[in-house]
Amino acid sequence: AKTRSGEKLQFFTEELNNQVQHRMNMESDLREAIDHGELELYYQPQLNLASHTITGMEALLRWHHPKHGMVPPDQFIHLAEETGLILPIGEWVLNQACNQLKQFQEMGFSNLVVAVNVSVRQLEGQNMTLFIKQILNKTGIKPACLEIEITESVMMEDPERMIVSLRELKQLGIRLALDDFGTGHSSLSYLQRFPFDKLKIDRAFIRNIIESPDDAAIAMTIGAMAKSLKLEVIAEGVETEEQMEFLKKCGCNEIQGYLISRPVPANQFARLLSKYRPP
Ligand code: C2E
Ligand code: CA
Ligand code: CA
Ligand code: CA
């Protein structure tokens, strides 16, 4: 007869095998996701607080898995990064986002900006700058209408190398945004050395901005300092009118969040654009 600990070990081993198996399946599925047309970009509006018009949109990746349905990015971006699949996926995303932007611009929203999330693996790769340059040429999009979002935590892993990569990108004339700001413990004065155009205050600080005096103070401080450093500020995860009004007082230029809209497929985004149309 088996001992108790033997049973436990067997259970543990099976569980581990299942996990490994699941991961391997997901990896091979993800490998085919592009070719099978399972990836889609959703878009979330960025609302300018002064004009109350949509000035930008963030492209957010969705994977329609044939068996598991919609898999959120939090559940596969990490895998894509570990396996290197983020490189072809990232190129697909950039290409798709720019082509979609071109379509919206042709509909008359000629100054709309698209923000695209980029992983550190993509920045490390040698040809991202060239790839973006080619897309800009091919689509004819103004470089200032493409914004690249890089998370603060990633920046701080190897800041000196990041500065080099970012300056190279900045030379193309595109915009750079620092994503999830406030979570990575970097000081704003230090960030002055990076060629960012915009700070994106992380949702974690926005969530309790009305209830928590600490979070309110943080948002106020970020707003004031960003202004003195001539950086634009956007707040993510804005869900209520109250939060929006408070962020206006903080000097935020733009907001993004469920208050305006969840991320939606391109055809629905077109309708949002008409609703918040520039005069
Ligand atoms: P992120 O860049 O911080 O994106 C914002 C996330 O917050 C999105 O989740 C969005 O749906 C969600 N969100 C927006 N407004 C609200 C709100 O008002 N309330 C709440 N509770 N949530 C809100 P999503 O789409 O699941 O994306 C998760 C993360 O996956 C992104 O975080 C980003 O880091 C990553 N990601 C998404 N697409 C890409 C991509 O194309 N490439 C890379 N490298 N990463 C991506
Ligand atoms: Ca982002
Ligand atoms: Ca973010
Ligand atoms: Ca975030």
mmCIF file of C-alpha atoms and ligand atoms in Angstrom:
data_model
loop_
_atom_site.group_PDB
_atom_site.id
_atom_site.type_symbol
_atom_site.label_atom_id
_atom_site.label_comp_id
_atom_site.label_asym_id
_atom_site.label_seq_id
_atom_site.Cartn_x
_atom_site.Cartn_y
_atom_site.Cartn_z
ATOM 1 C CA ALA A 1 0.000 0.000 0.000
ATOM 2 C CA LYS A 2 1.111 3.516 -0.702
ATOM 3 C CA THR A 3 1.978 5.874 2.126
ATOM 4 C CA ARG A 4 0.181 9.160 2.589
ATOM 5 C CA SER A 5 3.206 11.161 1.544
ATOM 6 C CA GLY A 6 3.599 8.900 -1.469
ATOM 7 C CA GLU A 7 0.048 9.728 -2.506
ATOM 8 C CA LYS A 8 0.698 13.382 -1.978
ATOM 9 C CA LEU A 9 3.820 13.190 -4.087
ATOM 10 C CA GLN A 10 1.977 11.379 -6.849
ATOM 11 C CA PHE A 11 -0.754 14.007 -6.772
ATOM 12 C CA PHE A 12 1.824 16.760 -6.832
ATOM 13 C CA THR A 13 3.635 15.180 -9.781
ATOM 14 C CA GLU A 14 0.408 14.776 -11.738
ATOM 15 C CA GLU A 15 -0.532 18.365 -11.027
ATOM 16 C CA LEU A 16 2.881 19.511 -12.182
ATOM 17 C CA ASN A 17 2.615 17.383 -15.320
ATOM 18 C CA ASN A 18 -0.765 18.912 -16.082
ATOM 19 C CA GLN A 19 0.623 22.383 -15.704
ATOM 20 C CA VAL A 20 3.620 21.651 -17.897
ATOM 21 C CA GLN A 21 1.350 20.013 -20.450
ATOM 22 C CA HIS A 22 -1.043 22.970 -20.421
ATOM 23 C CA ARG A 23 1.801 25.377 -20.901
ATOM 24 C CA MET A 24 3.209 23.371 -23.802
ATOM 25 C CA ASN A 25 -0.216 23.243 -25.426
ATOM 26 C CA MET A 26 -0.716 26.972 -25.007
ATOM 27 C CA GLU A 27 2.722 27.624 -26.434
ATOM 28 C CA SER A 28 2.093 25.603 -29.582
ATOM 29 C CA ASP A 29 -1.388 27.140 -29.896
ATOM 30 C CA LEU A 30 0.067 30.631 -29.579
ATOM 31 C CA ARG A 31 2.620 29.784 -32.241
ATOM 32 C CA GLU A 32 -0.255 29.277 -34.659
ATOM 33 C CA ALA A 33 -2.496 32.072 -33.418
ATOM 34 C CA ILE A 34 -1.274 34.670 -35.900
ATOM 35 C CA ASP A 35 -1.559 32.405 -38.941
ATOM 36 C CA HIS A 36 -4.988 31.184 -37.843
ATOM 37 C CA GLY A 37 -6.233 34.756 -37.467
ATOM 38 C CA GLU A 38 -7.010 34.314 -33.779
ATOM 39 C CA LEU A 39 -5.486 37.592 -32.624
ATOM 40 C CA GLU A 40 -7.464 40.809 -32.598
ATOM 41 C CA LEU A 41 -6.800 44.314 -31.364
ATOM 42 C CA TYR A 42 -9.358 46.087 -29.225
ATOM 43 C CA TYR A 43 -9.148 49.844 -28.823
ATOM 44 C CA GLN A 44 -9.791 52.007 -25.793
ATOM 45 C CA PRO A 45 -10.345 55.750 -26.210
ATOM 46 C CA GLN A 46 -8.184 58.423 -24.631
ATOM 47 C CA LEU A 47 -10.241 61.507 -23.896
ATOM 48 C CA ASN A 48 -8.709 64.967 -23.892
ATOM 49 C CA LEU A 49 -10.025 66.796 -20.831
ATOM 50 C CA ALA A 50 -9.759 70.291 -22.317
ATOM 51 C CA SER A 51 -11.599 69.601 -25.578
ATOM 52 C CA HIS A 52 -13.668 66.611 -24.415
ATOM 53 C CA THR A 53 -12.792 64.826 -27.661
ATOM 54 C CA ILE A 54 -11.106 61.522 -28.323
ATOM 55 C CA THR A 55 -7.518 62.300 -29.203
ATOM 56 C CA GLY A 56 -6.042 58.839 -28.923
ATOM 57 C CA MET A 57 -6.661 55.125 -28.620
ATOM 58 C CA GLU A 58 -4.714 52.358 -26.917
ATOM 59 C CA ALA A 59 -4.436 49.094 -28.826
ATOM 60 C CA LEU A 60 -5.016 46.102 -26.518
ATOM 61 C CA LEU A 61 -4.411 42.562 -27.676
ATOM 62 C CA ARG A 62 -7.056 39.832 -27.541
ATOM 63 C CA TRP A 63 -6.636 36.154 -28.338
ATOM 64 C CA HIS A 64 -9.686 34.206 -29.471
ATOM 65 C CA HIS A 65 -8.566 30.686 -28.572
ATOM 66 C CA PRO A 66 -10.452 27.979 -30.502
ATOM 67 C CA LYS A 67 -11.031 25.918 -27.326
ATOM 68 C CA HIS A 68 -10.675 28.312 -24.377
ATOM 69 C CA GLY A 69 -12.488 31.287 -25.889
ATOM 70 C CA MET A 70 -11.189 34.768 -25.198
ATOM 71 C CA VAL A 71 -7.837 34.644 -23.410
ATOM 72 C CA PRO A 72 -6.893 37.973 -21.778
ATOM 73 C CA PRO A 73 -3.389 39.347 -22.430
ATOM 74 C CA ASP A 74 -2.364 38.912 -18.791
ATOM 75 C CA GLN A 75 -2.594 35.174 -19.449
ATOM 76 C CA PHE A 76 -0.441 34.932 -22.548
ATOM 77 C CA ILE A 77 1.843 37.984 -22.926
ATOM 78 C CA HIS A 78 4.165 36.523 -20.320
ATOM 79 C CA LEU A 79 4.341 33.225 -22.212
ATOM 80 C CA ALA A 80 4.927 35.106 -25.434
ATOM 81 C CA GLU A 81 7.806 36.986 -23.820
ATOM 82 C CA GLU A 82 9.426 33.853 -22.409
ATOM 83 C CA THR A 83 9.256 31.981 -25.700
ATOM 84 C CA GLY A 84 10.262 34.872 -27.928
ATOM 85 C CA LEU A 85 6.877 34.710 -29.664
ATOM 86 C CA ILE A 86 6.379 38.326 -28.570
ATOM 87 C CA LEU A 87 8.616 39.338 -31.470
ATOM 88 C CA PRO A 88 6.335 38.171 -34.310
ATOM 89 C CA ILE A 89 3.241 39.007 -32.236
ATOM 90 C CA GLY A 90 4.586 42.480 -31.483
ATOM 91 C CA GLU A 91 5.198 43.092 -35.174
ATOM 92 C CA TRP A 92 1.686 41.922 -35.969
ATOM 93 C CA VAL A 93 0.314 44.319 -33.342
ATOM 94 C CA LEU A 94 2.270 47.308 -34.655
ATOM 95 C CA ASN A 95 1.267 46.586 -38.204
ATOM 96 C CA GLN A 96 -2.394 46.046 -37.366
ATOM 97 C CA ALA A 97 -2.611 49.140 -35.126
ATOM 98 C CA CYS A 98 -1.066 51.400 -37.763
ATOM 99 C CA ASN A 99 -3.309 50.089 -40.511
ATOM 100 C CA GLN A 100 -6.364 50.621 -38.337
ATOM 101 C CA LEU A 101 -5.230 54.138 -37.474
ATOM 102 C CA LYS A 102 -4.824 54.869 -41.170
ATOM 103 C CA GLN A 103 -8.429 53.815 -41.760
ATOM 104 C CA PHE A 104 -9.730 56.066 -38.974
ATOM 105 C CA GLN A 105 -7.622 58.946 -40.217
ATOM 106 C CA GLU A 106 -9.069 58.486 -43.694
ATOM 107 C CA MET A 107 -12.537 58.727 -42.141
ATOM 108 C CA GLY A 108 -11.614 62.265 -41.092
ATOM 109 C CA PHE A 109 -10.004 61.783 -37.673
ATOM 110 C CA SER A 110 -6.730 62.949 -39.074
ATOM 111 C CA ASN A 111 -4.905 63.709 -35.828
ATOM 112 C CA LEU A 112 -5.906 60.590 -33.932
ATOM 113 C CA VAL A 113 -2.984 58.921 -32.136
ATOM 114 C CA VAL A 114 -2.597 55.186 -31.596
ATOM 115 C CA ALA A 115 -0.758 53.942 -28.499
ATOM 116 C CA VAL A 116 0.867 50.516 -28.766
ATOM 117 C CA ASN A 117 2.259 48.475 -25.872
ATOM 118 C CA VAL A 118 5.775 47.207 -26.399
ATOM 119 C CA SER A 119 7.695 44.637 -24.340
ATOM 120 C CA VAL A 120 11.301 44.935 -23.361
ATOM 121 C CA ARG A 121 12.107 41.908 -25.542
ATOM 122 C CA GLN A 122 11.004 43.928 -28.563
ATOM 123 C CA LEU A 123 13.105 46.915 -27.551
ATOM 124 C CA GLU A 124 16.151 44.702 -27.144
ATOM 125 C CA GLY A 125 15.711 43.259 -30.597
ATOM 126 C CA GLN A 126 17.796 45.119 -33.104
ATOM 127 C CA ASN A 127 15.251 45.776 -35.789
ATOM 128 C CA MET A 128 12.304 47.386 -34.061
ATOM 129 C CA THR A 129 13.267 50.893 -35.117
ATOM 130 C CA LEU A 130 13.652 49.751 -38.712
ATOM 131 C CA PHE A 131 10.367 47.868 -38.565
ATOM 132 C CA ILE A 132 8.503 50.943 -37.319
ATOM 133 C CA LYS A 133 10.172 53.115 -39.915
ATOM 134 C CA GLN A 134 8.955 50.760 -42.645
ATOM 135 C CA ILE A 135 5.388 50.776 -41.318
ATOM 136 C CA LEU A 136 5.364 54.569 -41.193
ATOM 137 C CA ASN A 137 6.595 54.701 -44.783
ATOM 138 C CA LYS A 138 4.141 52.070 -45.983
ATOM 139 C CA THR A 139 1.078 53.587 -44.308
ATOM 140 C CA GLY A 140 2.040 57.245 -44.579
ATOM 141 C CA ILE A 141 1.065 57.805 -40.940
ATOM 142 C CA LYS A 142 2.646 60.863 -39.371
ATOM 143 C CA PRO A 143 5.251 59.655 -36.857
ATOM 144 C CA ALA A 144 3.676 61.901 -34.195
ATOM 145 C CA CYS A 145 0.481 59.840 -34.475
ATOM 146 C CA LEU A 146 2.208 56.695 -33.230
ATOM 147 C CA GLU A 147 2.875 56.377 -29.519
ATOM 148 C CA ILE A 148 4.824 53.550 -27.918
ATOM 149 C CA GLU A 149 4.000 52.603 -24.315
ATOM 150 C CA ILE A 150 6.729 51.139 -22.153
ATOM 151 C CA THR A 151 6.106 50.111 -18.548
ATOM 152 C CA GLU A 152 8.050 51.778 -15.801
ATOM 153 C CA SER A 153 9.204 48.517 -14.198
ATOM 154 C CA VAL A 154 10.830 47.404 -17.427
ATOM 155 C CA MET A 155 12.649 50.707 -17.802
ATOM 156 C CA MET A 156 14.408 50.315 -14.507
ATOM 157 C CA GLU A 157 15.926 46.900 -15.214
ATOM 158 C CA ASP A 158 18.680 48.344 -17.356
ATOM 159 C CA PRO A 159 18.098 52.092 -17.626
ATOM 160 C CA GLU A 160 21.273 52.948 -19.533
ATOM 161 C CA ARG A 161 20.478 50.499 -22.291
ATOM 162 C CA MET A 162 16.889 51.679 -22.363
ATOM 163 C CA ILE A 163 17.977 55.262 -22.898
ATOM 164 C CA VAL A 164 19.911 54.206 -25.995
ATOM 165 C CA SER A 165 16.971 52.231 -27.434
ATOM 166 C CA LEU A 166 14.480 54.969 -26.642
ATOM 167 C CA ARG A 167 16.557 57.752 -28.159
ATOM 168 C CA GLU A 168 16.852 55.694 -31.335
ATOM 169 C CA LEU A 169 13.062 55.307 -31.457
ATOM 170 C CA LYS A 170 12.526 58.965 -30.649
ATOM 171 C CA GLN A 171 14.613 59.903 -33.689
ATOM 172 C CA LEU A 172 11.814 58.546 -35.856
ATOM 173 C CA GLY A 173 9.620 61.341 -34.515
ATOM 174 C CA ILE A 174 7.201 58.989 -32.781
ATOM 175 C CA ARG A 175 5.858 59.584 -29.263
ATOM 176 C CA LEU A 176 6.934 57.704 -26.160
ATOM 177 C CA ALA A 177 4.776 57.130 -23.094
ATOM 178 C CA LEU A 178 5.799 55.748 -19.724
ATOM 179 C CA ASP A 179 3.138 53.219 -18.741
ATOM 180 C CA ASP A 180 2.039 52.201 -15.238
ATOM 181 C CA PHE A 181 3.779 55.202 -13.751
ATOM 182 C CA GLY A 182 4.081 55.253 -9.992
ATOM 183 C CA THR A 183 4.554 51.515 -9.553
ATOM 184 C CA GLY A 184 8.268 51.373 -10.277
ATOM 185 C CA HIS A 185 9.789 53.760 -7.712
ATOM 186 C CA SER A 186 11.604 55.954 -10.202
ATOM 187 C CA SER A 187 11.851 59.661 -9.501
ATOM 188 C CA LEU A 188 10.544 62.117 -12.028
ATOM 189 C CA SER A 189 13.787 64.049 -12.135
ATOM 190 C CA TYR A 190 15.607 60.849 -13.035
ATOM 191 C CA LEU A 191 13.105 60.267 -15.808
ATOM 192 C CA GLN A 192 14.101 63.533 -17.368
ATOM 193 C CA ARG A 193 16.990 61.692 -18.933
ATOM 194 C CA PHE A 194 14.559 59.567 -20.931
ATOM 195 C CA PRO A 195 12.907 61.020 -24.020
ATOM 196 C CA PHE A 196 9.314 60.525 -22.845
ATOM 197 C CA ASP A 197 6.461 62.716 -24.038
ATOM 198 C CA LYS A 198 3.860 61.424 -21.644
ATOM 199 C CA LEU A 199 3.328 59.763 -18.281
ATOM 200 C CA LYS A 200 0.535 57.336 -17.696
ATOM 201 C CA ILE A 201 -0.519 57.236 -14.045
ATOM 202 C CA ASP A 202 -1.192 53.653 -13.038
ATOM 203 C CA ARG A 203 -4.717 52.514 -12.293
ATOM 204 C CA ALA A 204 -3.624 51.524 -8.773
ATOM 205 C CA PHE A 205 -3.457 55.225 -7.791
ATOM 206 C CA ILE A 206 -6.637 56.198 -9.592
ATOM 207 C CA ARG A 207 -8.815 53.518 -8.027
ATOM 208 C CA ASN A 208 -9.033 55.170 -4.585
ATOM 209 C CA ILE A 209 -8.239 58.705 -5.568
ATOM 210 C CA ILE A 210 -11.468 60.045 -4.066
ATOM 211 C CA GLU A 211 -11.373 58.019 -0.835
ATOM 212 C CA SER A 212 -7.652 58.029 -0.121
ATOM 213 C CA PRO A 213 -5.951 61.352 0.693
ATOM 214 C CA ASP A 214 -2.579 59.667 0.051
ATOM 215 C CA ASP A 215 -3.503 58.618 -3.480
ATOM 216 C CA ALA A 216 -5.035 62.035 -4.127
ATOM 217 C CA ALA A 217 -1.787 63.677 -3.029
ATOM 218 C CA ILE A 218 0.240 61.375 -5.269
ATOM 219 C CA ALA A 219 -1.878 62.258 -8.296
ATOM 220 C CA MET A 220 -1.594 65.981 -7.471
ATOM 221 C CA THR A 221 2.177 65.702 -7.154
ATOM 222 C CA ILE A 222 2.588 63.742 -10.377
ATOM 223 C CA GLY A 223 0.463 66.311 -12.183
ATOM 224 C CA ALA A 224 2.467 69.270 -10.867
ATOM 225 C CA MET A 225 5.863 67.708 -11.451
ATOM 226 C CA ALA A 226 5.001 66.464 -14.910
ATOM 227 C CA LYS A 227 3.960 69.981 -15.806
ATOM 228 C CA SER A 228 7.270 71.432 -14.656
ATOM 229 C CA LEU A 229 9.088 68.761 -16.674
ATOM 230 C CA LYS A 230 6.877 69.536 -19.694
ATOM 231 C CA LEU A 231 5.453 66.016 -19.824
ATOM 232 C CA GLU A 232 1.875 65.266 -20.746
ATOM 233 C CA VAL A 233 -0.124 63.226 -18.244
ATOM 234 C CA ILE A 234 -2.818 60.635 -18.807
ATOM 235 C CA ALA A 235 -4.634 58.699 -16.088
ATOM 236 C CA GLU A 236 -5.666 55.101 -16.736
ATOM 237 C CA GLY A 237 -8.509 53.181 -15.149
ATOM 238 C CA VAL A 238 -10.825 56.168 -14.707
ATOM 239 C CA GLU A 239 -14.256 54.794 -13.872
ATOM 240 C CA THR A 240 -16.273 57.687 -12.366
ATOM 241 C CA GLU A 241 -17.154 61.315 -13.105
ATOM 242 C CA GLU A 242 -15.768 62.266 -9.704
ATOM 243 C CA GLN A 243 -12.380 60.789 -10.549
ATOM 244 C CA MET A 244 -12.387 62.627 -13.871
ATOM 245 C CA GLU A 245 -13.153 65.975 -12.222
ATOM 246 C CA PHE A 246 -10.453 65.471 -9.639
ATOM 247 C CA LEU A 247 -7.896 64.526 -12.310
ATOM 248 C CA LYS A 248 -8.705 67.723 -14.182
ATOM 249 C CA LYS A 249 -7.700 69.641 -11.055
ATOM 250 C CA CYS A 250 -4.475 67.630 -10.908
ATOM 251 C CA GLY A 251 -3.539 68.935 -14.325
ATOM 252 C CA CYS A 252 -4.092 65.703 -16.224
ATOM 253 C CA ASN A 253 -4.372 66.230 -19.963
ATOM 254 C CA GLU A 254 -6.203 63.033 -20.797
ATOM 255 C CA ILE A 255 -8.080 60.157 -19.203
ATOM 256 C CA GLN A 256 -8.668 56.580 -20.217
ATOM 257 C CA GLY A 257 -11.025 54.131 -18.571
ATOM 258 C CA TYR A 258 -14.409 52.470 -18.355
ATOM 259 C CA LEU A 259 -16.048 55.880 -17.741
ATOM 260 C CA ILE A 260 -15.543 56.639 -21.422
ATOM 261 C CA SER A 261 -15.504 53.071 -22.705
ATOM 262 C CA ARG A 262 -14.078 49.619 -22.227
ATOM 263 C CA PRO A 263 -11.671 48.487 -24.925
ATOM 264 C CA VAL A 264 -13.813 47.635 -27.986
ATOM 265 C CA PRO A 265 -13.337 46.121 -31.465
ATOM 266 C CA ALA A 266 -12.477 48.547 -34.270
ATOM 267 C CA ASN A 267 -16.001 48.821 -35.696
ATOM 268 C CA GLN A 268 -17.409 49.853 -32.309
ATOM 269 C CA PHE A 269 -14.576 52.301 -31.835
ATOM 270 C CA ALA A 270 -15.630 54.080 -35.004
ATOM 271 C CA ARG A 271 -18.982 54.812 -33.350
ATOM 272 C CA LEU A 272 -17.284 56.201 -30.237
ATOM 273 C CA LEU A 273 -15.216 58.482 -32.438
ATOM 274 C CA SER A 274 -18.334 59.986 -33.926
ATOM 275 C CA LYS A 275 -19.814 60.534 -30.466
ATOM 276 C CA TYR A 276 -16.766 62.445 -29.185
ATOM 277 C CA ARG A 277 -15.929 64.053 -32.496
ATOM 278 C CA PRO A 278 -13.622 67.055 -32.643
ATOM 279 C CA PRO A 279 -15.485 70.203 -33.809
HETATM 280 P P1 C2E B 1 -2.021 48.051 -19.614
HETATM 281 O O1 C2E B 1 -1.129 48.490 -20.717
HETATM 282 O O2 C2E B 1 -1.828 48.700 -18.274
HETATM 283 O O3 C2E B 1 -3.499 48.230 -20.150
HETATM 284 C C1 C2E B 1 -4.572 48.693 -19.391
HETATM 285 C C2 C2E B 1 -5.434 47.565 -18.892
HETATM 286 O O4 C2E B 1 -6.423 48.108 -18.020
HETATM 287 C C3 C2E B 1 -6.203 46.852 -20.006
HETATM 288 O O5 C2E B 1 -6.313 45.486 -19.670
HETATM 289 C C4 C2E B 1 -7.572 47.547 -19.947
HETATM 290 O O6 C2E B 1 -8.608 46.739 -20.449
HETATM 291 C C5 C2E B 1 -7.725 47.765 -18.476
HETATM 292 N N1 C2E B 1 -8.604 48.893 -18.177
HETATM 293 C C6 C2E B 1 -8.780 50.008 -18.920
HETATM 294 N N2 C2E B 1 -9.641 50.862 -18.319
HETATM 295 C C7 C2E B 1 -10.012 50.291 -17.164
HETATM 296 C C8 C2E B 1 -10.904 50.703 -16.097
HETATM 297 O O7 C2E B 1 -11.507 51.773 -16.105
HETATM 298 N N3 C2E B 1 -11.031 49.829 -15.046
HETATM 299 C C9 C2E B 1 -10.380 48.647 -14.996
HETATM 300 N N4 C2E B 1 -10.588 47.868 -13.939
HETATM 301 N N5 C2E B 1 -9.539 48.231 -15.987
HETATM 302 C C10 C2E B 1 -9.360 49.045 -17.058
HETATM 303 P P2 C2E B 1 -6.026 44.347 -20.738
HETATM 304 O O8 C2E B 1 -6.583 44.755 -22.065
HETATM 305 O O9 C2E B 1 -6.494 43.070 -20.126
HETATM 306 O O10 C2E B 1 -4.460 44.336 -20.865
HETATM 307 C C11 C2E B 1 -3.657 43.926 -19.793
HETATM 308 C C12 C2E B 1 -2.194 44.179 -20.055
HETATM 309 O O11 C2E B 1 -1.691 43.342 -21.118
HETATM 310 C C13 C2E B 1 -1.899 45.605 -20.509
HETATM 311 O O12 C2E B 1 -1.874 46.454 -19.392
HETATM 312 C C14 C2E B 1 -0.553 45.420 -21.170
HETATM 313 O O13 C2E B 1 0.483 45.446 -20.208
HETATM 314 C C15 C2E B 1 -0.646 44.019 -21.759
HETATM 315 N N6 C2E B 1 -0.900 44.109 -23.199
HETATM 316 C C16 C2E B 1 -2.076 44.281 -23.858
HETATM 317 N N7 C2E B 1 -1.890 44.316 -25.184
HETATM 318 C C17 C2E B 1 -0.552 44.197 -25.399
HETATM 319 C C18 C2E B 1 0.288 44.187 -26.570
HETATM 320 O O14 C2E B 1 -0.149 44.329 -27.711
HETATM 321 N N8 C2E B 1 1.633 44.022 -26.358
HETATM 322 C C19 C2E B 1 2.170 43.898 -25.107
HETATM 323 N N9 C2E B 1 3.495 43.737 -24.990
HETATM 324 N N10 C2E B 1 1.417 43.916 -23.988
HETATM 325 C C20 C2E B 1 0.073 44.074 -24.131
HETATM 326 CA CA CA B 2 -0.551 50.267 -21.721
HETATM 327 CA CA CA B 3 -1.017 50.866 -18.015
HETATM 328 CA CA CA B 4 -1.612 49.263 -15.283
#
